[in-house]
Every structure is written in C-alpha cells, then in structure tokens.
mmCIF file of C-alpha atoms and ligand atoms in Angstrom:
data_model
loop_
_atom_site.group_PDB
_atom_site.id
_atom_site.type_symbol
_atom_site.label_atom_id
_atom_site.label_comp_id
_atom_site.label_asym_id
_atom_site.label_seq_id
_atom_site.Cartn_x
_atom_site.Cartn_y
_atom_site.Cartn_z
ATOM 1 C CA MET A 273 57.063 -21.642 -29.861
ATOM 2 C CA LYS A 274 59.723 -22.177 -32.490
ATOM 3 C CA LYS A 275 63.070 -23.312 -31.166
ATOM 4 C CA TRP A 276 64.980 -20.286 -32.406
ATOM 5 C CA MET A 277 62.516 -17.966 -30.701
ATOM 6 C CA ALA A 278 63.282 -19.629 -27.400
ATOM 7 C CA TYR A 279 66.956 -18.874 -28.047
ATOM 8 C CA VAL A 280 66.223 -15.231 -28.678
ATOM 9 C CA LEU A 281 63.978 -14.988 -25.647
ATOM 10 C CA THR A 282 66.442 -16.581 -23.235
ATOM 11 C CA GLY A 283 69.308 -14.625 -24.747
ATOM 12 C CA CYS A 284 67.368 -11.422 -24.279
ATOM 13 C CA LEU A 285 66.236 -12.103 -20.755
ATOM 14 C CA MET A 286 69.772 -12.823 -19.628
ATOM 15 C CA GLY A 287 71.402 -10.225 -21.827
ATOM 16 C CA ALA A 288 68.963 -7.456 -20.942
ATOM 17 C CA MET A 289 70.251 -7.287 -17.392
ATOM 18 C CA LEU A 290 73.792 -6.736 -18.574
ATOM 19 C CA SER A 291 73.696 -4.787 -21.737
ATOM 20 C CA GLY A 292 70.550 -5.457 -23.730
ATOM 21 C CA CYS A 293 69.445 -8.168 -26.062
ATOM 22 C CA ALA A 294 71.504 -7.171 -29.043
ATOM 23 C CA ALA A 295 74.827 -6.967 -27.283
ATOM 24 C CA ALA A 296 75.918 -10.553 -27.908
ATOM 25 C CA PRO A 297 79.686 -10.699 -28.379
ATOM 26 C CA ALA A 298 80.919 -11.091 -31.913
ATOM 27 C CA PRO A 299 81.806 -14.667 -32.827
ATOM 28 C CA ALA A 300 85.385 -15.655 -32.089
ATOM 29 C CA SER A 301 85.867 -16.056 -35.806
ATOM 30 C CA SER A 302 84.847 -12.507 -36.634
ATOM 31 C CA GLU A 303 88.405 -11.170 -36.706
ATOM 32 C CA GLY A 304 89.254 -13.889 -39.166
ATOM 33 C CA ASN A 305 86.211 -12.863 -41.164
ATOM 34 C CA ALA A 306 87.375 -9.283 -41.267
ATOM 35 C CA ALA A 307 90.815 -10.309 -42.491
ATOM 36 C CA ALA A 308 89.276 -12.531 -45.130
ATOM 37 C CA ALA A 309 86.968 -9.735 -46.200
ATOM 38 C CA ASP A 310 89.904 -7.401 -46.729
ATOM 39 C CA ALA A 311 91.708 -9.911 -48.891
ATOM 40 C CA ASP A 312 88.640 -10.977 -50.791
ATOM 41 C CA THR A 313 87.476 -8.306 -53.169
ATOM 42 C CA ALA A 314 84.273 -8.557 -55.126
ATOM 43 C CA GLU A 315 86.178 -9.266 -58.347
ATOM 44 C CA GLU A 316 87.759 -12.379 -56.860
ATOM 45 C CA THR A 317 84.411 -13.963 -56.096
ATOM 46 C CA GLN A 318 84.466 -17.368 -57.725
ATOM 47 C CA GLU A 319 83.952 -21.052 -57.241
ATOM 48 C CA GLY A 320 86.036 -22.316 -54.349
ATOM 49 C CA GLY A 321 86.280 -18.765 -52.991
ATOM 50 C CA THR A 322 84.675 -17.023 -50.073
ATOM 51 C CA LEU A 323 81.368 -15.196 -50.289
ATOM 52 C CA VAL A 324 81.445 -12.405 -47.728
ATOM 53 C CA MET A 325 78.028 -11.274 -46.521
ATOM 54 C CA ALA A 326 77.604 -7.940 -44.764
ATOM 55 C CA THR A 327 74.699 -7.790 -42.356
ATOM 56 C CA ASN A 328 73.441 -6.209 -39.139
ATOM 57 C CA ALA A 329 72.537 -9.042 -36.795
ATOM 58 C CA GLU A 330 70.001 -7.105 -34.737
ATOM 59 C CA PHE A 331 67.057 -8.132 -36.801
ATOM 60 C CA PRO A 332 65.291 -11.356 -35.837
ATOM 61 C CA PRO A 333 64.155 -13.541 -37.568
ATOM 62 C CA TYR A 334 66.309 -12.458 -40.540
ATOM 63 C CA GLU A 335 69.635 -12.192 -38.676
ATOM 64 C CA PHE A 336 70.397 -12.493 -35.000
ATOM 65 C CA TYR A 337 72.847 -14.160 -32.650
ATOM 66 C CA ASP A 338 72.319 -17.689 -31.390
ATOM 67 C CA GLY A 339 75.199 -17.788 -28.920
ATOM 68 C CA GLU A 340 78.215 -16.824 -31.024
ATOM 69 C CA ASP A 341 76.648 -17.714 -34.362
ATOM 70 C CA ILE A 342 74.690 -15.414 -36.617
ATOM 71 C CA VAL A 343 71.593 -17.318 -37.726
ATOM 72 C CA GLY A 344 68.274 -16.466 -39.359
ATOM 73 C CA ILE A 345 66.530 -16.404 -42.717
ATOM 74 C CA ASP A 346 69.148 -14.242 -44.480
ATOM 75 C CA ALA A 347 72.037 -16.253 -43.044
ATOM 76 C CA GLU A 348 70.482 -19.481 -44.300
ATOM 77 C CA ILE A 349 69.542 -18.095 -47.714
ATOM 78 C CA ALA A 350 73.084 -16.764 -48.146
ATOM 79 C CA ALA A 351 74.516 -20.124 -47.045
ATOM 80 C CA ALA A 352 72.341 -21.893 -49.612
ATOM 81 C CA ILE A 353 73.450 -19.460 -52.341
ATOM 82 C CA ALA A 354 77.112 -19.907 -51.381
ATOM 83 C CA GLU A 355 76.698 -23.670 -51.466
ATOM 84 C CA ASP A 356 75.072 -23.460 -54.886
ATOM 85 C CA LEU A 357 77.978 -21.339 -56.159
ATOM 86 C CA GLY A 358 80.552 -23.695 -54.639
ATOM 87 C CA MET A 359 81.726 -20.979 -52.240
ATOM 88 C CA THR A 360 82.202 -20.687 -48.488
ATOM 89 C CA LEU A 361 80.031 -18.132 -46.688
ATOM 90 C CA GLU A 362 81.493 -15.686 -44.177
ATOM 91 C CA ILE A 363 79.228 -13.298 -42.312
ATOM 92 C CA GLU A 364 80.379 -9.871 -41.182
ATOM 93 C CA ASP A 365 78.242 -8.053 -38.615
ATOM 94 C CA MET A 366 78.222 -4.250 -38.816
ATOM 95 C CA ALA A 367 76.006 -1.192 -38.370
ATOM 96 C CA PHE A 368 73.078 -1.317 -40.790
ATOM 97 C CA ASP A 369 74.061 1.964 -42.400
ATOM 98 C CA SER A 370 77.567 0.630 -43.236
ATOM 99 C CA ILE A 371 76.353 -2.313 -45.311
ATOM 100 C CA ILE A 372 75.907 -0.558 -48.656
ATOM 101 C CA ALA A 373 79.331 1.122 -48.407
ATOM 102 C CA SER A 374 81.015 -2.169 -47.582
ATOM 103 C CA VAL A 375 79.419 -3.766 -50.657
ATOM 104 C CA GLN A 376 80.356 -0.778 -52.835
ATOM 105 C CA THR A 377 83.993 -0.866 -51.743
ATOM 106 C CA GLY A 378 84.277 -4.646 -52.171
ATOM 107 C CA LYS A 379 84.832 -5.344 -48.474
ATOM 108 C CA ALA A 380 81.783 -7.565 -48.712
ATOM 109 C CA ASP A 381 80.442 -9.365 -51.775
ATOM 110 C CA ILE A 382 76.787 -9.228 -50.799
ATOM 111 C CA GLY A 383 74.615 -7.284 -48.370
ATOM 112 C CA ALA A 384 71.858 -9.456 -46.925
ATOM 113 C CA ALA A 385 70.064 -7.738 -44.078
ATOM 114 C CA GLY A 386 66.331 -7.698 -44.653
ATOM 115 C CA MET A 387 67.308 -4.842 -46.906
ATOM 116 C CA THR A 388 64.513 -3.089 -48.757
ATOM 117 C CA VAL A 389 64.967 -2.186 -52.389
ATOM 118 C CA THR A 390 64.725 1.612 -52.706
ATOM 119 C CA GLU A 391 65.407 4.045 -55.544
ATOM 120 C CA ASP A 392 68.135 5.780 -53.536
ATOM 121 C CA ARG A 393 69.972 2.565 -52.746
ATOM 122 C CA LEU A 394 69.743 1.518 -56.404
ATOM 123 C CA GLU A 395 71.911 4.523 -57.229
ATOM 124 C CA ASN A 396 74.754 2.948 -55.250
ATOM 125 C CA VAL A 397 74.314 -0.822 -55.593
ATOM 126 C CA ASN A 398 72.395 -3.380 -57.614
ATOM 127 C CA PHE A 399 69.773 -5.580 -56.005
ATOM 128 C CA SER A 400 69.059 -9.238 -56.711
ATOM 129 C CA GLU A 401 65.588 -10.514 -57.438
ATOM 130 C CA PRO A 402 63.470 -9.912 -54.324
ATOM 131 C CA TYR A 403 63.259 -12.896 -51.973
ATOM 132 C CA ALA A 404 60.673 -11.603 -49.475
ATOM 133 C CA GLU A 405 57.795 -9.181 -49.112
ATOM 134 C CA SER A 406 57.712 -6.987 -46.052
ATOM 135 C CA ALA A 407 56.159 -3.869 -44.602
ATOM 136 C CA GLN A 408 56.976 -1.160 -42.113
ATOM 137 C CA MET A 409 54.657 -1.542 -39.145
ATOM 138 C CA ILE A 410 53.735 0.757 -36.279
ATOM 139 C CA ILE A 411 54.261 -0.415 -32.696
ATOM 140 C CA ILE A 412 52.652 1.508 -29.832
ATOM 141 C CA GLN A 413 52.050 1.175 -26.121
ATOM 142 C CA GLU A 414 48.792 -0.513 -25.230
ATOM 143 C CA GLY A 415 46.236 2.222 -24.545
ATOM 144 C CA SER A 416 47.902 4.667 -26.955
ATOM 145 C CA ASP A 417 45.627 7.016 -28.905
ATOM 146 C CA VAL A 418 47.492 6.138 -32.113
ATOM 147 C CA THR A 419 45.263 3.889 -34.225
ATOM 148 C CA GLY A 420 46.915 4.241 -37.650
ATOM 149 C CA PRO A 421 49.528 6.128 -39.699
ATOM 150 C CA ASP A 422 47.457 9.339 -39.748
ATOM 151 C CA ASP A 423 47.680 9.614 -35.972
ATOM 152 C CA LEU A 424 51.478 9.857 -36.101
ATOM 153 C CA VAL A 425 51.385 13.573 -37.001
ATOM 154 C CA GLY A 426 53.307 15.531 -34.376
ATOM 155 C CA LYS A 427 54.410 12.416 -32.483
ATOM 156 C CA THR A 428 57.859 11.259 -31.375
ATOM 157 C CA ILE A 429 58.820 8.169 -33.342
ATOM 158 C CA GLY A 430 61.606 5.692 -32.688
ATOM 159 C CA VAL A 431 63.378 4.045 -35.648
ATOM 160 C CA GLN A 432 66.556 2.131 -36.439
ATOM 161 C CA LEU A 433 69.122 4.487 -37.990
ATOM 162 C CA GLY A 434 69.346 4.367 -41.769
ATOM 163 C CA THR A 435 66.450 1.974 -42.304
ATOM 164 C CA THR A 436 63.402 2.582 -44.437
ATOM 165 C CA GLY A 437 61.469 3.135 -41.195
ATOM 166 C CA ASP A 438 63.841 6.059 -40.544
ATOM 167 C CA ILE A 439 63.600 7.354 -44.120
ATOM 168 C CA TYR A 440 59.805 7.169 -44.475
ATOM 169 C CA ALA A 441 59.018 8.372 -40.953
ATOM 170 C CA GLY A 442 60.786 11.572 -42.017
ATOM 171 C CA ASP A 443 57.750 12.336 -44.193
ATOM 172 C CA ILE A 444 55.349 12.440 -41.243
ATOM 173 C CA GLU A 445 54.263 15.999 -40.573
ATOM 174 C CA ASN A 446 55.729 17.610 -37.443
ATOM 175 C CA ALA A 447 57.040 14.290 -36.181
ATOM 176 C CA THR A 448 60.216 14.096 -34.110
ATOM 177 C CA LEU A 449 62.455 11.153 -34.966
ATOM 178 C CA GLU A 450 64.572 9.369 -32.387
ATOM 179 C CA ARG A 451 67.153 7.217 -34.200
ATOM 180 C CA TYR A 452 68.664 4.169 -32.521
ATOM 181 C CA ASN A 453 71.467 1.868 -33.657
ATOM 182 C CA LYS A 454 69.359 -1.190 -32.901
ATOM 183 C CA GLY A 455 65.662 -1.801 -33.392
ATOM 184 C CA MET A 456 65.521 -3.262 -29.882
ATOM 185 C CA GLU A 457 66.722 0.061 -28.428
ATOM 186 C CA ALA A 458 63.809 1.832 -30.120
ATOM 187 C CA ILE A 459 61.466 -0.720 -28.545
ATOM 188 C CA GLN A 460 62.995 -0.127 -25.106
ATOM 189 C CA ALA A 461 62.435 3.618 -25.579
ATOM 190 C CA LEU A 462 58.786 2.869 -26.373
ATOM 191 C CA THR A 463 58.280 0.731 -23.276
ATOM 192 C CA GLN A 464 59.862 3.530 -21.218
ATOM 193 C CA GLY A 465 57.521 6.103 -22.766
ATOM 194 C CA LYS A 466 60.372 8.049 -24.397
ATOM 195 C CA VAL A 467 58.776 7.714 -27.840
ATOM 196 C CA ASP A 468 55.103 7.477 -28.851
ATOM 197 C CA ALA A 469 55.577 4.827 -31.540
ATOM 198 C CA VAL A 470 58.216 2.717 -33.272
ATOM 199 C CA ILE A 471 58.245 2.088 -37.023
ATOM 200 C CA ILE A 472 60.019 -1.127 -37.977
ATOM 201 C CA ASP A 473 59.760 -4.115 -40.311
ATOM 202 C CA ARG A 474 56.930 -6.589 -39.743
ATOM 203 C CA GLU A 475 58.729 -9.763 -38.659
ATOM 204 C CA PRO A 476 61.161 -8.104 -36.236
ATOM 205 C CA ALA A 477 58.158 -6.117 -34.968
ATOM 206 C CA LYS A 478 56.347 -9.358 -34.132
ATOM 207 C CA VAL A 479 59.401 -10.747 -32.360
ATOM 208 C CA PHE A 480 59.933 -7.565 -30.324
ATOM 209 C CA VAL A 481 56.244 -7.318 -29.378
ATOM 210 C CA SER A 482 56.310 -10.954 -28.224
ATOM 211 C CA GLN A 483 59.310 -10.190 -25.996
ATOM 212 C CA ASN A 484 57.966 -7.048 -24.325
ATOM 213 C CA GLU A 485 54.917 -6.475 -22.143
ATOM 214 C CA GLY A 486 52.521 -3.616 -22.767
ATOM 215 C CA ILE A 487 53.160 -2.923 -26.445
ATOM 216 C CA LYS A 488 51.327 -3.940 -29.614
ATOM 217 C CA MET A 489 51.623 -3.767 -33.384
ATOM 218 C CA LEU A 490 48.900 -2.004 -35.399
ATOM 219 C CA ASP A 491 47.343 -3.988 -38.265
ATOM 220 C CA GLU A 492 47.606 -1.216 -40.831
ATOM 221 C CA GLU A 493 50.846 -1.201 -42.811
ATOM 222 C CA PHE A 494 52.844 2.016 -42.981
ATOM 223 C CA THR A 495 54.599 0.939 -46.220
ATOM 224 C CA VAL A 496 54.900 -2.259 -48.256
ATOM 225 C CA GLU A 497 58.408 -3.288 -49.321
ATOM 226 C CA GLN A 498 60.558 -5.992 -50.858
ATOM 227 C CA TYR A 499 63.801 -7.451 -49.571
ATOM 228 C CA ALA A 500 66.683 -8.259 -51.886
ATOM 229 C CA ILE A 501 70.442 -8.844 -51.768
ATOM 230 C CA ALA A 502 72.721 -5.875 -52.468
ATOM 231 C CA ILE A 503 75.668 -6.423 -54.839
ATOM 232 C CA ALA A 504 78.285 -3.990 -56.190
ATOM 233 C CA LYS A 505 77.310 -2.430 -59.518
ATOM 234 C CA GLU A 506 80.463 -3.636 -61.255
ATOM 235 C CA ASN A 507 79.979 -7.219 -60.074
ATOM 236 C CA GLU A 508 77.474 -8.216 -62.740
ATOM 237 C CA LYS A 509 78.617 -11.829 -62.822
ATOM 238 C CA LEU A 510 77.820 -12.270 -59.132
ATOM 239 C CA LEU A 511 74.426 -10.589 -59.608
ATOM 240 C CA ALA A 512 73.564 -13.080 -62.367
ATOM 241 C CA ASP A 513 74.835 -16.017 -60.274
ATOM 242 C CA VAL A 514 72.917 -14.936 -57.174
ATOM 243 C CA ASN A 515 69.734 -14.426 -59.190
ATOM 244 C CA ALA A 516 70.089 -17.883 -60.716
ATOM 245 C CA SER A 517 70.534 -19.358 -57.220
ATOM 246 C CA ILE A 518 67.517 -17.479 -55.853
ATOM 247 C CA THR A 519 65.403 -18.834 -58.718
ATOM 248 C CA LYS A 520 66.576 -22.367 -57.921
ATOM 249 C CA LEU A 521 65.859 -21.895 -54.205
ATOM 250 C CA LYS A 522 62.361 -20.643 -55.004
ATOM 251 C CA GLU A 523 61.606 -23.459 -57.444
ATOM 252 C CA SER A 524 62.943 -26.243 -55.243
ATOM 253 C CA GLY A 525 60.930 -25.037 -52.248
ATOM 254 C CA LYS A 526 64.131 -24.549 -50.218
ATOM 255 C CA LEU A 527 63.508 -20.810 -49.790
ATOM 256 C CA GLN A 528 60.048 -21.450 -48.341
ATOM 257 C CA GLU A 529 61.491 -24.149 -46.094
ATOM 258 C CA ILE A 530 63.971 -21.652 -44.646
ATOM 259 C CA VAL A 531 61.242 -19.036 -44.117
ATOM 260 C CA ASP A 532 58.944 -21.589 -42.459
ATOM 261 C CA LYS A 533 61.690 -22.566 -40.041
ATOM 262 C CA TYR A 534 61.725 -19.022 -38.625
ATOM 263 C CA ILE A 535 58.245 -17.632 -39.288
ATOM 264 C CA SER A 536 55.148 -19.537 -38.253
ATOM 265 C CA ALA A 537 52.188 -19.314 -40.616
ATOM 266 C CA GLU A 538 49.235 -17.380 -39.261
HETATM 267 N N1 LIG B 665 64.024 -3.200 -44.296
HETATM 268 C C1 LIG B 665 64.609 -2.074 -43.658
HETATM 269 C C2 LIG B 665 65.579 -1.374 -44.580
HETATM 270 O O1 LIG B 665 66.005 -1.933 -45.529
HETATM 271 C C3 LIG B 665 65.289 -2.425 -42.354
HETATM 272 C C4 LIG B 665 66.352 -3.448 -42.439
HETATM 273 C C5 LIG B 665 67.154 -3.570 -41.157
HETATM 274 N N2 LIG B 665 67.965 -4.724 -41.205
HETATM 275 C C6 LIG B 665 68.845 -5.107 -40.261
HETATM 276 N N3 LIG B 665 69.498 -6.212 -40.447
HETATM 277 N N4 LIG B 665 69.014 -4.388 -39.189
HETATM 278 O O2 LIG B 665 65.939 -0.267 -44.363
#
C-alpha cells in the first residue's frame, strides 16, 4: 500500500466515527490563505507573487487532507508550476461548484481539482493543456443487478454536486439523482442502500472502493474525460505560462513521477 493511502485510510477510520472522512479541519493557515486570495487578483499574478489555487479537497488521490495539509496529485502539480513560475502556491479549499466562480472573479488564479474540460465550463473559463485522462465510473453494491451503464435506467444514482458525474447522470432515462457535497457521502449512501449506484471519477472511485466493504467498481466506463487547470479568460498570460510549465513537467518526467507517487500502476 502506498504511504499516502495509509494516511487516508487511518484518517477515515478515525474521522468516520466523528464526522466522516472528509471532515478534516481546514489548515490553520487557511484564514491567511483567504486574506491573501482577496488581495491577490488574477492580474497581479507574477514572479515573486502568490499563485492561489482553488480546489475541493475531497477527492483522493488528486486532493485530500493529510492532517492539516492538502496533498495529492493536483497539489503537487500546482506546486511544481508555481515553483517554475517563481511563485508561492496557496491552496484554498471550497465546494467543488464554487471553483469556477472563484477563478472567474479573480479570488483564485487557478482551479485545479481533477476538473474535467467541458463545453459549458469553457464558456466561463479557459483550460490549460490537459494533464490527465480520466473517466466516470459506476460503483455498485456487490450482488447488484447493475452490470453496465444501460442498467442504470430508472435507478437512484448518487453523485457529487456539480461534477460531470452529476451532469451526465442527468441524461439517464428515468433516473433519480441524489446529489452530495462530497463524493464520500455518495459512497456512504450506497453502502447504506439509499442509492443503487454512484457515478464518480475513476481514481477516487478506486480509493473509495478500497475503503468500503461490499461495493465494487464496474469495468465499463460511463464517460471518458480529460483534466485540466481552469484559468480566468482575461488572464491569457497565466494560461500561456501554465501551459509552458505543464509541457516542461511532461517532458522532464516530473508529471509522471507525481502521478506514480499516488497511483500504482496496474
Ligand atoms: N472530474 C469531475 C468534474 O470535473 C469531478 C471533479 C471533482 N473534483 C473534486 N476535487 N472534488 O466535474
């Protein structure tokens, strides 16, 4: 087992009794982050400045709490980009469906949250070059009669609010959607039999399945997607800088190194 996974597992086991896995307190520095974010508009982004990243740290292995710190693939990629740009990274944790607005209004410079590039989102923000491939996957209780996407007709489906799982599950005929603030809450609803299936991104799906008895992920993908970093439309300089950094991280092998630290090859 990877070291970080042990952190998540212990954190969840202890946290679950109190208030659930995702209820880790915000880091002590988060108020400072918020103040910095207010003062630091997208236009001021520059060498020596602060790069404010908006995320939703309920999404292992891309972003999650390790004690008081937000860690994960996105956190490390953003840190590497900030370093490349000569900037200091600050991470702001928020609801997933607030990230785009906070980037649009300049409260955050970038949104990095395992965020899928979609046509609708492209109307509000720009996206960097993609840095990961993903898919929406279906999780069910063991023994369920659901064997693939076609069997979801008429079912009750749990999703995380505002995610592509939420958006695309809306196309399933006669399905009832139950929307949760955290992916983990959708999983808990599944284990309690309150929903028939959960639709969520592949890597978090694997983590959640590994942490909960009696559920499994189907092999067939519901959708295939790409993750990229959201940046305000008017901040073209930052978009170019971030893209240049992503290219460097890909070419140097650093991006793959970060991914390998959190995702074991199959
Ligand atoms: N990829 C999905 C989307 O973009 C889910 C992302 C959820 N990310 C998170 N940090 N909670 O809608």
